[in-house]
Amino acid sequence: MDNSFYSQEDKLLFIYNALAGEYQTTVTGTGDGSYQLEIGQLTDSGDYWSSLVDEIQTAATDVWTVNFNSQNPLSDPVVDESGASKIDQAKLRLENLKTKTKPKLTIYLNQIIRLLDKNRIPSLRLALTSTYKFRYWVDKFAQSDAYLKSESDQIGQLLNQALVTIGQNSQTLTKKQIQVELNAALKAKQQLETKASQVSGENLKLGNVLELINRYLEKAQENFDQANYWQTHADALVVRVLAIEANALIK
């Protein structure tokens, strides 16, 4: 590819003046274990970064396809038509997260992994909400660690996309049904904001959760307007769980 540069030393592939479309990259194992692939989309509207985690053996190869569109960058551009790859990545990241948590939280993460092993939509839906509720339990057990919350959101995004992909391949959701769910998420946010407005002083943790809630609710509304009901369903679920975390932070 003429418009690309690869550094063997830094393991960096850079494609400049990239056109919209799908690009494939191959990862070759130099040993046995896990690896993390960072993907950056540098556009006029901003820079968008995401990462994936997987396992590989010596001399084995993994091929990843990335969907790039500078006018509409995806939060996770890695193509996964079945949702299985997203679930596998989420399980690996959950296993890694277990090494950084207290025993009681490790038990909770094991429960999420078992839900993912069932490979059914209800179990995946519960795994998604449980992953975001993990943020609440981090505060509950006084393990104040920004990394744990950030990583749970990254894992949650993987499960969000897996639920949408698998759901779209399995069944159709109705506009009326999803309108109810979107209204419930909006109501949860409004009640939270009313409660938060009565509290004086700065609350950085609460502000971070509110920012996350606004992001997911905005995405849910946009996708509802475009009749992407499974995406609205997933994002509305996340909003309602994050509202539980936020309410617990209001003293």
GROMACS .gro file of C-alpha atoms in nm:
model
  251
    1MET     CA    1   0.000   0.000   0.000
    2ASP     CA    2   0.163   0.323  -0.119
    3ASN     CA    3   0.005   0.547   0.145
    4SER     CA    4   0.121   0.344   0.446
    5PHE     CA    5   0.421   0.321   0.676
    6TYR     CA    6   0.513   0.032   0.908
    7SER     CA    7   0.774   0.037   1.185
    8GLN     CA    8   0.892  -0.312   1.279
    9GLU     CA    9   1.062  -0.178   1.591
   10ASP     CA   10   0.756   0.008   1.724
   11LYS     CA   11   0.500  -0.239   1.583
   12LEU     CA   12   0.324   0.063   1.433
   13LEU     CA   13   0.125   0.069   1.109
   14PHE     CA   14   0.024   0.414   0.984
   15ILE     CA   15  -0.206   0.471   0.684
   16TYR     CA   16  -0.229   0.831   0.571
   17ASN     CA   17  -0.493   0.991   0.346
   18ALA     CA   18  -0.702   0.679   0.405
   19LEU     CA   19  -1.018   0.642   0.201
   20ALA     CA   20  -1.344   0.516   0.351
   21GLY     CA   21  -1.372   0.138   0.347
   22GLU     CA   22  -1.249  -0.179   0.512
   23TYR     CA   23  -0.883  -0.247   0.589
   24GLN     CA   24  -0.727  -0.574   0.701
   25THR     CA   25  -0.431  -0.611   0.935
   26THR     CA   26  -0.253  -0.933   1.032
   27VAL     CA   27  -0.106  -0.999   1.376
   28THR     CA   28   0.166  -1.267   1.391
   29GLY     CA   29   0.252  -1.425   1.724
   30THR     CA   30   0.612  -1.395   1.842
   31GLY     CA   31   0.528  -1.596   2.155
   32ASP     CA   32   0.239  -1.757   2.341
   33GLY     CA   33   0.009  -1.526   2.535
   34SER     CA   34  -0.222  -1.229   2.503
   35TYR     CA   35  -0.172  -0.910   2.305
   36GLN     CA   36  -0.342  -0.573   2.278
   37LEU     CA   37  -0.399  -0.400   1.945
   38GLU     CA   38  -0.452  -0.023   1.960
   39ILE     CA   39  -0.649   0.134   1.674
   40GLY     CA   40  -0.648   0.508   1.614
   41GLN     CA   41  -0.869   0.700   1.371
   42LEU     CA   42  -0.723   1.048   1.319
   43THR     CA   43  -0.983   1.267   1.148
   44ASP     CA   44  -1.062   1.635   1.099
   45SER     CA   45  -1.338   1.608   1.361
   46GLY     CA   46  -1.108   1.453   1.621
   47ASP     CA   47  -0.903   1.149   1.715
   48TYR     CA   48  -1.079   0.824   1.807
   49TRP     CA   49  -0.895   0.543   1.984
   50SER     CA   50  -1.003   0.190   2.067
   51SER     CA   51  -0.828  -0.134   2.154
   52LEU     CA   52  -0.883  -0.507   2.137
   53VAL     CA   53  -0.732  -0.790   2.339
   54ASP     CA   54  -0.682  -1.146   2.218
   55GLU     CA   55  -0.461  -1.451   2.267
   56ILE     CA   56  -0.216  -1.595   2.016
   57GLN     CA   57   0.048  -1.865   1.985
   58THR     CA   58   0.395  -1.847   1.833
   59ALA     CA   59   0.385  -1.813   1.451
   60ALA     CA   60   0.003  -1.814   1.449
   61THR     CA   61  -0.179  -1.529   1.274
   62ASP     CA   62  -0.492  -1.330   1.350
   63VAL     CA   63  -0.655  -1.122   1.077
   64TRP     CA   64  -0.863  -0.822   1.181
   65THR     CA   65  -1.084  -0.611   0.955
   66VAL     CA   66  -1.131  -0.244   1.039
   67ASN     CA   67  -1.410  -0.028   0.897
   68PHE     CA   68  -1.294   0.332   0.849
   69ASN     CA   69  -1.505   0.635   0.760
   70SER     CA   70  -1.354   0.975   0.835
   71GLN     CA   71  -1.698   1.140   0.817
   72ASN     CA   72  -1.853   0.902   1.069
   73PRO     CA   73  -1.584   0.725   1.277
   74LEU     CA   74  -1.704   0.424   1.476
   75SER     CA   75  -1.620   0.397   1.847
   76ASP     CA   76  -1.507   0.041   1.774
   77PRO     CA   77  -1.427   0.000   1.403
   78VAL     CA   78  -1.332  -0.371   1.420
   79VAL     CA   79  -1.575  -0.570   1.204
   80ASP     CA   80  -1.747  -0.860   1.383
   81GLU     CA   81  -2.049  -0.989   1.192
   82SER     CA   82  -2.147  -1.253   1.449
   83GLY     CA   83  -2.071  -1.079   1.779
   84ALA     CA   84  -1.862  -1.377   1.894
   85SER     CA   85  -1.530  -1.193   1.868
   86LYS     CA   86  -1.657  -0.908   2.086
   87ILE     CA   87  -1.767  -1.158   2.352
   88ASP     CA   88  -1.429  -1.334   2.344
   89GLN     CA   89  -1.248  -1.002   2.384
   90ALA     CA   90  -1.475  -0.905   2.673
   91LYS     CA   91  -1.404  -1.235   2.852
   92LEU     CA   92  -1.029  -1.187   2.817
   93ARG     CA   93  -1.051  -0.834   2.956
   94LEU     CA   94  -1.268  -0.955   3.243
   95GLU     CA   95  -1.005  -1.218   3.326
   96ASN     CA   96  -0.737  -0.947   3.326
   97LEU     CA   97  -0.955  -0.725   3.543
   98LYS     CA   98  -0.982  -1.000   3.806
   99THR     CA   99  -0.611  -0.964   3.883
  100LYS     CA  100  -0.665  -0.602   3.990
  101THR     CA  101  -0.967  -0.635   4.218
  102LYS     CA  102  -1.057  -0.748   4.568
  103PRO     CA  103  -1.177  -1.109   4.619
  104LYS     CA  104  -1.545  -1.013   4.648
  105LEU     CA  105  -1.528  -0.822   4.321
  106THR     CA  106  -1.346  -1.114   4.158
  107ILE     CA  107  -1.642  -1.337   4.242
  108TYR     CA  108  -1.872  -1.086   4.075
  109LEU     CA  109  -1.657  -1.081   3.760
  110ASN     CA  110  -1.664  -1.462   3.749
  111GLN     CA  111  -2.043  -1.446   3.746
  112ILE     CA  112  -2.033  -1.219   3.440
  113ILE     CA  113  -1.794  -1.455   3.260
  114ARG     CA  114  -2.029  -1.747   3.329
  115LEU     CA  115  -2.317  -1.548   3.180
  116LEU     CA  116  -2.114  -1.497   2.863
  117ASP     CA  117  -2.044  -1.870   2.842
  118LYS     CA  118  -2.420  -1.934   2.808
  119ASN     CA  119  -2.423  -1.755   2.472
  120ARG     CA  120  -2.790  -1.649   2.487
  121ILE     CA  121  -2.946  -1.304   2.445
  122PRO     CA  122  -3.098  -1.285   2.799
  123SER     CA  123  -2.763  -1.387   2.950
  124LEU     CA  124  -2.575  -1.139   2.732
  125ARG     CA  125  -2.817  -0.863   2.830
  126LEU     CA  126  -2.761  -0.942   3.198
  127ALA     CA  127  -2.384  -0.955   3.145
  128LEU     CA  128  -2.398  -0.607   2.990
  129THR     CA  129  -2.591  -0.454   3.280
  130SER     CA  130  -2.380  -0.643   3.535
  131THR     CA  131  -2.061  -0.507   3.379
  132TYR     CA  132  -2.181  -0.150   3.431
  133LYS     CA  133  -2.310  -0.231   3.778
  134PHE     CA  134  -1.954  -0.345   3.856
  135ARG     CA  135  -1.871   0.028   3.864
  136TYR     CA  136  -2.123   0.067   4.147
  137TRP     CA  137  -1.967  -0.221   4.340
  138VAL     CA  138  -1.620  -0.068   4.298
  139ASP     CA  139  -1.746   0.230   4.499
  140LYS     CA  140  -1.941   0.009   4.740
  141PHE     CA  141  -1.629  -0.187   4.836
  142ALA     CA  142  -1.426   0.134   4.859
  143GLN     CA  143  -1.186   0.026   4.586
  144SER     CA  144  -1.155   0.371   4.438
  145ASP     CA  145  -0.973   0.311   4.112
  146ALA     CA  146  -1.041   0.508   3.795
  147TYR     CA  147  -0.886   0.229   3.588
  148LEU     CA  148  -1.142  -0.027   3.706
  149LYS     CA  149  -1.431   0.197   3.605
  150SER     CA  150  -1.275   0.291   3.273
  151GLU     CA  151  -1.198  -0.070   3.186
  152SER     CA  152  -1.549  -0.183   3.280
  153ASP     CA  153  -1.684   0.076   3.035
  154GLN     CA  154  -1.452  -0.058   2.763
  155ILE     CA  155  -1.574  -0.411   2.833
  156GLY     CA  156  -1.930  -0.285   2.843
  157GLN     CA  157  -1.890  -0.131   2.498
  158LEU     CA  158  -1.781  -0.470   2.362
  159LEU     CA  159  -2.084  -0.641   2.515
  160ASN     CA  160  -2.308  -0.360   2.395
  161GLN     CA  161  -2.197  -0.419   2.036
  162ALA     CA  162  -2.221  -0.797   2.075
  163LEU     CA  163  -2.578  -0.769   2.203
  164VAL     CA  164  -2.675  -0.543   1.914
  165THR     CA  165  -2.516  -0.769   1.652
  166ILE     CA  166  -2.658  -1.093   1.791
  167GLY     CA  167  -2.996  -0.934   1.855
  168GLN     CA  168  -3.026  -0.796   1.503
  169ASN     CA  169  -2.942  -1.141   1.366
  170SER     CA  170  -3.202  -1.309   1.587
  171GLN     CA  171  -3.518  -1.106   1.634
  172THR     CA  172  -3.694  -0.777   1.558
  173LEU     CA  173  -3.776  -0.518   1.823
  174THR     CA  174  -4.078  -0.289   1.782
  175LYS     CA  175  -4.075   0.089   1.792
  176LYS     CA  176  -4.342   0.091   2.064
  177GLN     CA  177  -4.142  -0.144   2.285
  178ILE     CA  178  -3.820   0.055   2.252
  179GLN     CA  179  -3.998   0.389   2.299
  180VAL     CA  180  -4.100   0.266   2.646
  181GLU     CA  181  -3.739   0.172   2.726
  182LEU     CA  182  -3.605   0.504   2.598
  183ASN     CA  183  -3.862   0.697   2.804
  184ALA     CA  184  -3.761   0.499   3.114
  185ALA     CA  185  -3.394   0.587   3.057
  186LEU     CA  186  -3.481   0.954   3.006
  187LYS     CA  187  -3.691   0.955   3.323
  188ALA     CA  188  -3.406   0.798   3.522
  189LYS     CA  189  -3.173   1.072   3.399
  190GLN     CA  190  -3.417   1.352   3.476
  191GLN     CA  191  -3.481   1.223   3.828
  192LEU     CA  192  -3.108   1.196   3.883
  193GLU     CA  193  -3.040   1.550   3.763
  194THR     CA  194  -3.315   1.685   3.990
  195LYS     CA  195  -3.161   1.508   4.287
  196ALA     CA  196  -2.808   1.617   4.195
  197SER     CA  197  -2.912   1.983   4.160
  198GLN     CA  198  -2.999   1.991   4.530
  199VAL     CA  199  -2.645   1.900   4.633
  200SER     CA  200  -2.387   2.173   4.684
  201GLY     CA  201  -2.015   2.140   4.625
  202GLU     CA  202  -1.808   1.961   4.364
  203ASN     CA  203  -1.851   1.589   4.306
  204LEU     CA  204  -1.605   1.479   4.039
  205LYS     CA  205  -1.712   1.113   4.041
  206LEU     CA  206  -2.076   1.209   3.996
  207GLY     CA  207  -1.984   1.445   3.714
  208ASN     CA  208  -1.800   1.167   3.532
  209VAL     CA  209  -2.099   0.932   3.556
  210LEU     CA  210  -2.340   1.203   3.439
  211GLU     CA  211  -2.118   1.264   3.138
  212LEU     CA  212  -2.130   0.893   3.056
  213ILE     CA  213  -2.509   0.886   3.099
  214ASN     CA  214  -2.552   1.181   2.865
  215ARG     CA  215  -2.331   1.014   2.605
  216TYR     CA  216  -2.527   0.690   2.604
  217LEU     CA  217  -2.866   0.861   2.617
  218GLU     CA  218  -2.777   1.084   2.324
  219LYS     CA  219  -2.665   0.778   2.127
  220ALA     CA  220  -2.983   0.593   2.222
  221GLN     CA  221  -3.199   0.880   2.096
  222GLU     CA  222  -3.004   0.915   1.772
  223ASN     CA  223  -3.038   0.545   1.697
  224PHE     CA  224  -3.408   0.546   1.786
  225ASP     CA  225  -3.462   0.824   1.532
  226GLN     CA  226  -3.284   0.606   1.274
  227ALA     CA  227  -3.491   0.298   1.370
  228ASN     CA  228  -3.182   0.116   1.505
  229TYR     CA  229  -3.386  -0.032   1.786
  230TRP     CA  230  -3.138  -0.290   1.915
  231GLN     CA  231  -2.876  -0.017   1.963
  232THR     CA  232  -3.131   0.198   2.144
  233HIS     CA  233  -3.226  -0.101   2.360
  234ALA     CA  234  -2.863  -0.164   2.462
  235ASP     CA  235  -2.782   0.201   2.534
  236ALA     CA  236  -3.104   0.257   2.731
  237LEU     CA  237  -3.014  -0.041   2.951
  238VAL     CA  238  -2.672   0.111   3.020
  239VAL     CA  239  -2.822   0.450   3.112
  240ARG     CA  240  -3.052   0.298   3.373
  241VAL     CA  241  -2.767   0.102   3.536
  242LEU     CA  242  -2.538   0.405   3.538
  243ALA     CA  243  -2.817   0.601   3.708
  244ILE     CA  244  -2.796   0.353   3.999
  245GLU     CA  245  -2.424   0.426   4.031
  246ALA     CA  246  -2.482   0.801   4.013
  247ASN     CA  247  -2.760   0.800   4.274
  248ALA     CA  248  -2.530   0.619   4.516
  249LEU     CA  249  -2.272   0.896   4.474
  250ILE     CA  250  -2.513   1.169   4.585
  251LYS     CA  251  -2.463   1.229   4.956
   0.00000   0.00000   0.00000
